[in-house]
Amino acid sequence: MNRKPFPRPGTKNFSGRLPLPEGGSADRSLGTSDFKTASAILRAIESCVNSPQMRSVAFRVGKGEVSASEFYNAHQRGELAQLEARLAQPDVDLEPFVQRWQGWLNTQRGVRPSTSAKYLSQVRRLVPAGQVFNRSAFTRRCISDFLTTLGEQITATNRYRAALSSFSSFLVEREIL
């Protein structure tokens, strides 16, 4: 495996040649503009490829199923096994949890019914009723892009942030995220 990061065209981030399970490699972004960090990410991936227990999580980075920076953060914290377990779970549709979240929100002290209804409508703009919205799509990048495009249409994005934060907390408490 080539452990030397190279500049990614069109961005300031580095890329690396990452191994694939079927052999060969793929060029993927390493999510950092720091050469030392990019080199450390490649070394961490290589060490996992050489370890039978962690090989599959390293291959997931090469396939693009998990970002290199998320992998590296888990590697640094010693949480690669937890990352692999989370990735092994089937993708969950979050749409049914929106109604459960609103029911939970209605039982919270200090939350008015009008606030709950507004929060529901705000979350429904991201997670439409009756449509599949998988857990894998509910990422920081997705929410950031949603709020950026929404910011062009409305002036009060803080309410959307509060609603999405509450929904995220609900999902984290139930170990869905």
PDB file of N, CA and C in Angstrom, residues 24-107:
ATOM      1  N   GLY A  24      -6.721  -4.530  -5.164  1.00  0.00           N
ATOM      2  CA  GLY A  24      -6.655  -3.221  -5.790  1.00  0.00           C
ATOM      3  C   GLY A  24      -6.793  -2.126  -4.754  1.00  0.00           C
ATOM      4  N   SER A  25      -7.042  -0.931  -5.238  1.00  0.00           N
ATOM      5  CA  SER A  25      -7.147   0.205  -4.336  1.00  0.00           C
ATOM      6  C   SER A  25      -8.031   1.281  -4.950  1.00  0.00           C
ATOM      7  N   ALA A  26      -8.408   2.227  -4.114  1.00  0.00           N
ATOM      8  CA  ALA A  26      -9.238   3.346  -4.555  1.00  0.00           C
ATOM      9  C   ALA A  26      -8.659   4.627  -3.974  1.00  0.00           C
ATOM     10  N   ASP A  27      -8.717   5.686  -4.738  1.00  0.00           N
ATOM     11  CA  ASP A  27      -8.282   6.994  -4.250  1.00  0.00           C
ATOM     12  C   ASP A  27      -9.434   7.620  -3.478  1.00  0.00           C
ATOM     13  N   ARG A  28      -9.189   7.912  -2.202  1.00  0.00           N
ATOM     14  CA  ARG A  28     -10.217   8.500  -1.342  1.00  0.00           C
ATOM     15  C   ARG A  28      -9.633   9.702  -0.608  1.00  0.00           C
ATOM     16  N   SER A  29     -10.515  10.640  -0.312  1.00  0.00           N
ATOM     17  CA  SER A  29     -10.113  11.806   0.466  1.00  0.00           C
ATOM     18  C   SER A  29      -9.808  11.366   1.894  1.00  0.00           C
ATOM     19  N   LEU A  30      -8.797  11.968   2.476  1.00  0.00           N
ATOM     20  CA  LEU A  30      -8.442  11.674   3.857  1.00  0.00           C
ATOM     21  C   LEU A  30      -9.054  12.688   4.820  1.00  0.00           C
ATOM     22  N   GLY A  31      -9.714  13.701   4.289  1.00  0.00           N
ATOM     23  CA  GLY A  31     -10.452  14.647   5.111  1.00  0.00           C
ATOM     24  C   GLY A  31      -9.600  15.603   5.919  1.00  0.00           C
ATOM     25  N   THR A  32      -8.365  15.804   5.515  1.00  0.00           N
ATOM     26  CA  THR A  32      -7.497  16.722   6.234  1.00  0.00           C
ATOM     27  C   THR A  32      -6.558  17.423   5.259  1.00  0.00           C
ATOM     28  N   SER A  33      -6.193  18.631   5.623  1.00  0.00           N
ATOM     29  CA  SER A  33      -5.235  19.372   4.804  1.00  0.00           C
ATOM     30  C   SER A  33      -3.844  19.349   5.432  1.00  0.00           C
ATOM     31  N   ASP A  34      -3.696  18.633   6.554  1.00  0.00           N
ATOM     32  CA  ASP A  34      -2.417  18.515   7.240  1.00  0.00           C
ATOM     33  C   ASP A  34      -1.704  17.245   6.790  1.00  0.00           C
ATOM     34  N   PHE A  35      -0.488  17.402   6.266  1.00  0.00           N
ATOM     35  CA  PHE A  35       0.249  16.265   5.723  1.00  0.00           C
ATOM     36  C   PHE A  35       0.549  15.218   6.796  1.00  0.00           C
ATOM     37  N   LYS A  36       0.933  15.647   7.988  1.00  0.00           N
ATOM     38  CA  LYS A  36       1.260  14.694   9.055  1.00  0.00           C
ATOM     39  C   LYS A  36       0.031  13.880   9.471  1.00  0.00           C
ATOM     40  N   THR A  37      -1.101  14.538   9.582  1.00  0.00           N
ATOM     41  CA  THR A  37      -2.333  13.830   9.945  1.00  0.00           C
ATOM     42  C   THR A  37      -2.730  12.868   8.836  1.00  0.00           C
ATOM     43  N   ALA A  38      -2.615  13.289   7.591  1.00  0.00           N
ATOM     44  CA  ALA A  38      -2.937  12.416   6.459  1.00  0.00           C
ATOM     45  C   ALA A  38      -2.033  11.190   6.456  1.00  0.00           C
ATOM     46  N   SER A  39      -0.750  11.374   6.746  1.00  0.00           N
ATOM     47  CA  SER A  39       0.181  10.247   6.820  1.00  0.00           C
ATOM     48  C   SER A  39      -0.183   9.311   7.966  1.00  0.00           C
ATOM     49  N   ALA A  40      -0.589   9.885   9.101  1.00  0.00           N
ATOM     50  CA  ALA A  40      -0.995   9.067  10.255  1.00  0.00           C
ATOM     51  C   ALA A  40      -2.250   8.259   9.946  1.00  0.00           C
ATOM     52  N   ILE A  41      -3.172   8.846   9.200  1.00  0.00           N
ATOM     53  CA  ILE A  41      -4.388   8.124   8.804  1.00  0.00           C
ATOM     54  C   ILE A  41      -4.025   6.928   7.933  1.00  0.00           C
ATOM     55  N   LEU A  42      -3.144   7.144   6.974  1.00  0.00           N
ATOM     56  CA  LEU A  42      -2.730   6.041   6.102  1.00  0.00           C
ATOM     57  C   LEU A  42      -2.010   4.942   6.886  1.00  0.00           C
ATOM     58  N   ARG A  43      -1.183   5.324   7.863  1.00  0.00           N
ATOM     59  CA  ARG A  43      -0.498   4.309   8.694  1.00  0.00           C
ATOM     60  C   ARG A  43      -1.509   3.516   9.519  1.00  0.00           C
ATOM     61  N   ALA A  44      -2.529   4.204  10.056  1.00  0.00           N
ATOM     62  CA  ALA A  44      -3.559   3.522  10.853  1.00  0.00           C
ATOM     63  C   ALA A  44      -4.343   2.537   9.990  1.00  0.00           C
ATOM     64  N   ILE A  45      -4.674   2.938   8.773  1.00  0.00           N
ATOM     65  CA  ILE A  45      -5.392   2.040   7.871  1.00  0.00           C
ATOM     66  C   ILE A  45      -4.528   0.832   7.534  1.00  0.00           C
ATOM     67  N   GLU A  46      -3.258   1.077   7.262  1.00  0.00           N
ATOM     68  CA  GLU A  46      -2.369  -0.032   6.930  1.00  0.00           C
ATOM     69  C   GLU A  46      -2.229  -1.005   8.103  1.00  0.00           C
ATOM     70  N   SER A  47      -2.134  -0.478   9.314  1.00  0.00           N
ATOM     71  CA  SER A  47      -2.012  -1.367  10.467  1.00  0.00           C
ATOM     72  C   SER A  47      -3.264  -2.218  10.642  1.00  0.00           C
ATOM     73  N   CYS A  48      -4.432  -1.668  10.314  1.00  0.00           N
ATOM     74  CA  CYS A  48      -5.674  -2.434  10.425  1.00  0.00           C
ATOM     75  C   CYS A  48      -5.803  -3.459   9.306  1.00  0.00           C
ATOM     76  N   VAL A  49      -5.311  -3.151   8.129  1.00  0.00           N
ATOM     77  CA  VAL A  49      -5.342  -4.108   7.024  1.00  0.00           C
ATOM     78  C   VAL A  49      -4.485  -5.322   7.371  1.00  0.00           C
ATOM     79  N   ASN A  50      -3.410  -5.093   8.104  1.00  0.00           N
ATOM     80  CA  ASN A  50      -2.523  -6.184   8.499  1.00  0.00           C
ATOM     81  C   ASN A  50      -3.036  -6.949   9.714  1.00  0.00           C
ATOM     82  N   SER A  51      -4.100  -6.494  10.347  1.00  0.00           N
ATOM     83  CA  SER A  51      -4.690  -7.160  11.507  1.00  0.00           C
ATOM     84  C   SER A  51      -5.977  -7.872  11.071  1.00  0.00           C
ATOM     85  N   PRO A  52      -6.057  -9.194  11.220  1.00  0.00           N
ATOM     86  CA  PRO A  52      -7.259  -9.922  10.780  1.00  0.00           C
ATOM     87  C   PRO A  52      -8.545  -9.433  11.452  1.00  0.00           C
ATOM     88  N   GLN A  53      -8.460  -8.970  12.711  1.00  0.00           N
ATOM     89  CA  GLN A  53      -9.661  -8.527  13.423  1.00  0.00           C
ATOM     90  C   GLN A  53     -10.195  -7.204  12.897  1.00  0.00           C
ATOM     91  N   MET A  54      -9.330  -6.331  12.439  1.00  0.00           N
ATOM     92  CA  MET A  54      -9.738  -4.983  12.035  1.00  0.00           C
ATOM     93  C   MET A  54      -9.688  -4.752  10.530  1.00  0.00           C
ATOM     94  N   ARG A  55      -9.392  -5.788   9.778  1.00  0.00           N
ATOM     95  CA  ARG A  55      -9.248  -5.647   8.329  1.00  0.00           C
ATOM     96  C   ARG A  55     -10.532  -5.128   7.679  1.00  0.00           C
ATOM     97  N   SER A  56     -11.691  -5.639   8.115  1.00  0.00           N
ATOM     98  CA  SER A  56     -12.944  -5.259   7.448  1.00  0.00           C
ATOM     99  C   SER A  56     -13.264  -3.778   7.626  1.00  0.00           C
ATOM    100  N   VAL A  57     -12.958  -3.205   8.796  1.00  0.00           N
ATOM    101  CA  VAL A  57     -13.244  -1.783   8.997  1.00  0.00           C
ATOM    102  C   VAL A  57     -12.312  -0.923   8.142  1.00  0.00           C
ATOM    103  N   ALA A  58     -11.081  -1.374   7.931  1.00  0.00           N
ATOM    104  CA  ALA A  58     -10.164  -0.635   7.055  1.00  0.00           C
ATOM    105  C   ALA A  58     -10.647  -0.691   5.607  1.00  0.00           C
ATOM    106  N   PHE A  59     -11.164  -1.836   5.192  1.00  0.00           N
ATOM    107  CA  PHE A  59     -11.692  -1.955   3.834  1.00  0.00           C
ATOM    108  C   PHE A  59     -12.925  -1.075   3.634  1.00  0.00           C
ATOM    109  N   ARG A  60     -13.696  -0.859   4.690  1.00  0.00           N
ATOM    110  CA  ARG A  60     -14.878   0.014   4.591  1.00  0.00           C
ATOM    111  C   ARG A  60     -14.469   1.449   4.263  1.00  0.00           C
ATOM    112  N   VAL A  61     -13.309   1.856   4.731  1.00  0.00           N
ATOM    113  CA  VAL A  61     -12.806   3.192   4.397  1.00  0.00           C
ATOM    114  C   VAL A  61     -12.472   3.233   2.911  1.00  0.00           C
ATOM    115  N   GLY A  62     -11.825   2.191   2.423  1.00  0.00           N
ATOM    116  CA  GLY A  62     -11.478   2.122   1.002  1.00  0.00           C
ATOM    117  C   GLY A  62     -12.705   2.102   0.106  1.00  0.00           C
ATOM    118  N   LYS A  63     -13.785   1.454   0.569  1.00  0.00           N
ATOM    119  CA  LYS A  63     -15.020   1.402  -0.214  1.00  0.00           C
ATOM    120  C   LYS A  63     -15.848   2.674  -0.088  1.00  0.00           C
ATOM    121  N   GLY A  64     -15.467   3.554   0.837  1.00  0.00           N
ATOM    122  CA  GLY A  64     -16.200   4.808   1.008  1.00  0.00           C
ATOM    123  C   GLY A  64     -17.388   4.697   1.939  1.00  0.00           C
ATOM    124  N   GLU A  65     -17.511   3.600   2.678  1.00  0.00           N
ATOM    125  CA  GLU A  65     -18.636   3.425   3.594  1.00  0.00           C
ATOM    126  C   GLU A  65     -18.462   4.229   4.877  1.00  0.00           C
ATOM    127  N   VAL A  66     -17.233   4.562   5.201  1.00  0.00           N
ATOM    128  CA  VAL A  66     -16.930   5.379   6.375  1.00  0.00           C
ATOM    129  C   VAL A  66     -15.799   6.330   5.971  1.00  0.00           C
ATOM    130  N   SER A  67     -15.861   7.544   6.487  1.00  0.00           N
ATOM    131  CA  SER A  67     -14.835   8.518   6.111  1.00  0.00           C
ATOM    132  C   SER A  67     -13.517   8.186   6.802  1.00  0.00           C
ATOM    133  N   ALA A  68     -12.447   8.592   6.182  1.00  0.00           N
ATOM    134  CA  ALA A  68     -11.121   8.345   6.742  1.00  0.00           C
ATOM    135  C   ALA A  68     -10.952   9.066   8.073  1.00  0.00           C
ATOM    136  N   SER A  69     -11.515  10.258   8.187  1.00  0.00           N
ATOM    137  CA  SER A  69     -11.386  10.996   9.448  1.00  0.00           C
ATOM    138  C   SER A  69     -12.176  10.320  10.565  1.00  0.00           C
ATOM    139  N   GLU A  70     -13.358   9.788  10.266  1.00  0.00           N
ATOM    140  CA  GLU A  70     -14.133   9.063  11.285  1.00  0.00           C
ATOM    141  C   GLU A  70     -13.385   7.803  11.721  1.00  0.00           C
ATOM    142  N   PHE A  71     -12.810   7.093  10.759  1.00  0.00           N
ATOM    143  CA  PHE A  71     -12.006   5.920  11.069  1.00  0.00           C
ATOM    144  C   PHE A  71     -10.833   6.303  11.966  1.00  0.00           C
ATOM    145  N   TYR A  72     -10.131   7.353  11.613  1.00  0.00           N
ATOM    146  CA  TYR A  72      -8.949   7.763  12.362  1.00  0.00           C
ATOM    147  C   TYR A  72      -9.318   8.189  13.783  1.00  0.00           C
ATOM    148  N   ASN A  73     -10.428   8.918  13.938  1.00  0.00           N
ATOM    149  CA  ASN A  73     -10.868   9.317  15.279  1.00  0.00           C
ATOM    150  C   ASN A  73     -11.169   8.090  16.131  1.00  0.00           C
ATOM    151  N   ALA A  74     -11.844   7.097  15.558  1.00  0.00           N
ATOM    152  CA  ALA A  74     -12.129   5.865  16.289  1.00  0.00           C
ATOM    153  C   ALA A  74     -10.840   5.114  16.608  1.00  0.00           C
ATOM    154  N   HIS A  75      -9.900   5.130  15.682  1.00  0.00           N
ATOM    155  CA  HIS A  75      -8.610   4.474  15.896  1.00  0.00           C
ATOM    156  C   HIS A  75      -7.869   5.143  17.055  1.00  0.00           C
ATOM    157  N   GLN A  76      -7.870   6.464  17.083  1.00  0.00           N
ATOM    158  CA  GLN A  76      -7.193   7.205  18.143  1.00  0.00           C
ATOM    159  C   GLN A  76      -7.812   6.931  19.515  1.00  0.00           C
ATOM    160  N   ARG A  77      -9.128   6.793  19.567  1.00  0.00           N
ATOM    161  CA  ARG A  77      -9.831   6.551  20.832  1.00  0.00           C
ATOM    162  C   ARG A  77      -9.874   5.077  21.203  1.00  0.00           C
ATOM    163  N   GLY A  78      -9.396   4.202  20.327  1.00  0.00           N
ATOM    164  CA  GLY A  78      -9.452   2.767  20.588  1.00  0.00           C
ATOM    165  C   GLY A  78     -10.848   2.199  20.452  1.00  0.00           C
ATOM    166  N   GLU A  79     -11.652   2.791  19.575  1.00  0.00           N
ATOM    167  CA  GLU A  79     -13.051   2.396  19.420  1.00  0.00           C
ATOM    168  C   GLU A  79     -13.346   1.807  18.042  1.00  0.00           C
ATOM    169  N   LEU A  80     -12.367   1.165  17.438  1.00  0.00           N
ATOM    170  CA  LEU A  80     -12.588   0.569  16.116  1.00  0.00           C
ATOM    171  C   LEU A  80     -13.601  -0.571  16.174  1.00  0.00           C
ATOM    172  N   ALA A  81     -13.602  -1.330  17.259  1.00  0.00           N
ATOM    173  CA  ALA A  81     -14.563  -2.430  17.383  1.00  0.00           C
ATOM    174  C   ALA A  81     -15.996  -1.887  17.434  1.00  0.00           C
ATOM    175  N   GLN A  82     -16.201  -0.785  18.146  1.00  0.00           N
ATOM    176  CA  GLN A  82     -17.534  -0.175  18.209  1.00  0.00           C
ATOM    177  C   GLN A  82     -17.937   0.387  16.849  1.00  0.00           C
ATOM    178  N   LEU A  83     -16.983   0.964  16.132  1.00  0.00           N
ATOM    179  CA  LEU A  83     -17.265   1.482  14.792  1.00  0.00           C
ATOM    180  C   LEU A  83     -17.662   0.340  13.865  1.00  0.00           C
ATOM    181  N   GLU A  84     -16.938  -0.767  13.924  1.00  0.00           N
ATOM    182  CA  GLU A  84     -17.256  -1.925  13.091  1.00  0.00           C
ATOM    183  C   GLU A  84     -18.638  -2.478  13.442  1.00  0.00           C
ATOM    184  N   ALA A  85     -18.966  -2.542  14.726  1.00  0.00           N
ATOM    185  CA  ALA A  85     -20.278  -3.041  15.148  1.00  0.00           C
ATOM    186  C   ALA A  85     -21.396  -2.138  14.632  1.00  0.00           C
ATOM    187  N   ARG A  86     -21.190  -0.827  14.704  1.00  0.00           N
ATOM    188  CA  ARG A  86     -22.207   0.108  14.207  1.00  0.00           C
ATOM    189  C   ARG A  86     -22.382  -0.029  12.700  1.00  0.00           C
ATOM    190  N   LEU A  87     -21.278  -0.189  11.986  1.00  0.00           N
ATOM    191  CA  LEU A  87     -21.350  -0.314  10.530  1.00  0.00           C
ATOM    192  C   LEU A  87     -21.974  -1.642  10.100  1.00  0.00           C
ATOM    193  N   ALA A  88     -21.856  -2.659  10.937  1.00  0.00           N
ATOM    194  CA  ALA A  88     -22.400  -3.968  10.598  1.00  0.00           C
ATOM    195  C   ALA A  88     -23.918  -4.017  10.745  1.00  0.00           C
ATOM    196  N   GLN A  89     -24.488  -3.086  11.494  1.00  0.00           N
ATOM    197  CA  GLN A  89     -25.935  -3.060  11.672  1.00  0.00           C
ATOM    198  C   GLN A  89     -26.606  -2.611  10.372  1.00  0.00           C
ATOM    199  N   PRO A  90     -27.794  -3.143  10.117  1.00  0.00           N
ATOM    200  CA  PRO A  90     -28.499  -2.688   8.910  1.00  0.00           C
ATOM    201  C   PRO A  90     -28.911  -1.226   9.042  1.00  0.00           C
ATOM    202  N   ASP A  91     -29.006  -0.564   7.909  1.00  0.00           N
ATOM    203  CA  ASP A  91     -29.399   0.839   7.894  1.00  0.00           C
ATOM    204  C   ASP A  91     -30.860   0.963   8.333  1.00  0.00           C
ATOM    205  N   VAL A  92     -31.116   1.896   9.223  1.00  0.00           N
ATOM    206  CA  VAL A  92     -32.442   2.066   9.812  1.00  0.00           C
ATOM    207  C   VAL A  92     -33.143   3.246   9.156  1.00  0.00           C
ATOM    208  N   ASP A  93     -34.426   3.086   8.864  1.00  0.00           N
ATOM    209  CA  ASP A  93     -35.238   4.181   8.344  1.00  0.00           C
ATOM    210  C   ASP A  93     -35.640   5.070   9.514  1.00  0.00           C
ATOM    211  N   LEU A  94     -35.308   6.343   9.465  1.00  0.00           N
ATOM    212  CA  LEU A  94     -35.593   7.266  10.565  1.00  0.00           C
ATOM    213  C   LEU A  94     -36.995   7.861  10.505  1.00  0.00           C
ATOM    214  N   GLU A  95     -37.675   7.730   9.387  1.00  0.00           N
ATOM    215  CA  GLU A  95     -38.985   8.361   9.230  1.00  0.00           C
ATOM    216  C   GLU A  95     -39.979   7.933  10.316  1.00  0.00           C
ATOM    217  N   PRO A  96     -40.081   6.641  10.686  1.00  0.00           N
ATOM    218  CA  PRO A  96     -41.039   6.263  11.739  1.00  0.00           C
ATOM    219  C   PRO A  96     -40.693   6.852  13.118  1.00  0.00           C
ATOM    220  N   PHE A  97     -39.457   7.208  13.327  1.00  0.00           N
ATOM    221  CA  PHE A  97     -39.051   7.741  14.626  1.00  0.00           C
ATOM    222  C   PHE A  97     -39.451   9.192  14.810  1.00  0.00           C
ATOM    223  N   VAL A  98     -39.821   9.876  13.746  1.00  0.00           N
ATOM    224  CA  VAL A  98     -40.210  11.281  13.863  1.00  0.00           C
ATOM    225  C   VAL A  98     -41.479  11.402  14.705  1.00  0.00           C
ATOM    226  N   GLN A  99     -42.454  10.551  14.459  1.00  0.00           N
ATOM    227  CA  GLN A  99     -43.701  10.594  15.245  1.00  0.00           C
ATOM    228  C   GLN A  99     -43.439  10.210  16.698  1.00  0.00           C
ATOM    229  N   ARG A 100     -42.591   9.217  16.918  1.00  0.00           N
ATOM    230  CA  ARG A 100     -42.245   8.825  18.296  1.00  0.00           C
ATOM    231  C   ARG A 100     -41.546   9.971  19.010  1.00  0.00           C
ATOM    232  N   TRP A 101     -40.679  10.656  18.278  1.00  0.00           N
ATOM    233  CA  TRP A 101     -39.972  11.793  18.853  1.00  0.00           C
ATOM    234  C   TRP A 101     -40.949  12.886  19.245  1.00  0.00           C
ATOM    235  N   GLN A 102     -41.939  13.171  18.387  1.00  0.00           N
ATOM    236  CA  GLN A 102     -42.900  14.215  18.721  1.00  0.00           C
ATOM    237  C   GLN A 102     -43.713  13.817  19.952  1.00  0.00           C
ATOM    238  N   GLY A 103     -44.089  12.532  20.054  1.00  0.00           N
ATOM    239  CA  GLY A 103     -44.782  12.068  21.252  1.00  0.00           C
ATOM    240  C   GLY A 103     -43.936  12.254  22.503  1.00  0.00           C
ATOM    241  N   TRP A 104     -42.649  11.943  22.376  1.00  0.00           N
ATOM    242  CA  TRP A 104     -41.728  12.133  23.496  1.00  0.00           C
ATOM    243  C   TRP A 104     -41.586  13.615  23.816  1.00  0.00           C
ATOM    244  N   LEU A 105     -41.508  14.438  22.781  1.00  0.00           N
ATOM    245  CA  LEU A 105     -41.365  15.876  22.965  1.00  0.00           C
ATOM    246  C   LEU A 105     -42.576  16.463  23.681  1.00  0.00           C
ATOM    247  N   ASN A 106     -43.760  15.958  23.372  1.00  0.00           N
ATOM    248  CA  ASN A 106     -44.982  16.448  24.007  1.00  0.00           C
ATOM    249  C   ASN A 106     -45.015  16.143  25.496  1.00  0.00           C
ATOM    250  N   THR A 107     -44.309  15.108  25.932  1.00  0.00           N
ATOM    251  CA  THR A 107     -44.307  14.746  27.356  1.00  0.00           C
ATOM    252  C   THR A 107     -43.250  15.502  28.154  1.00  0.00           C
TER     253      THR A 107
END
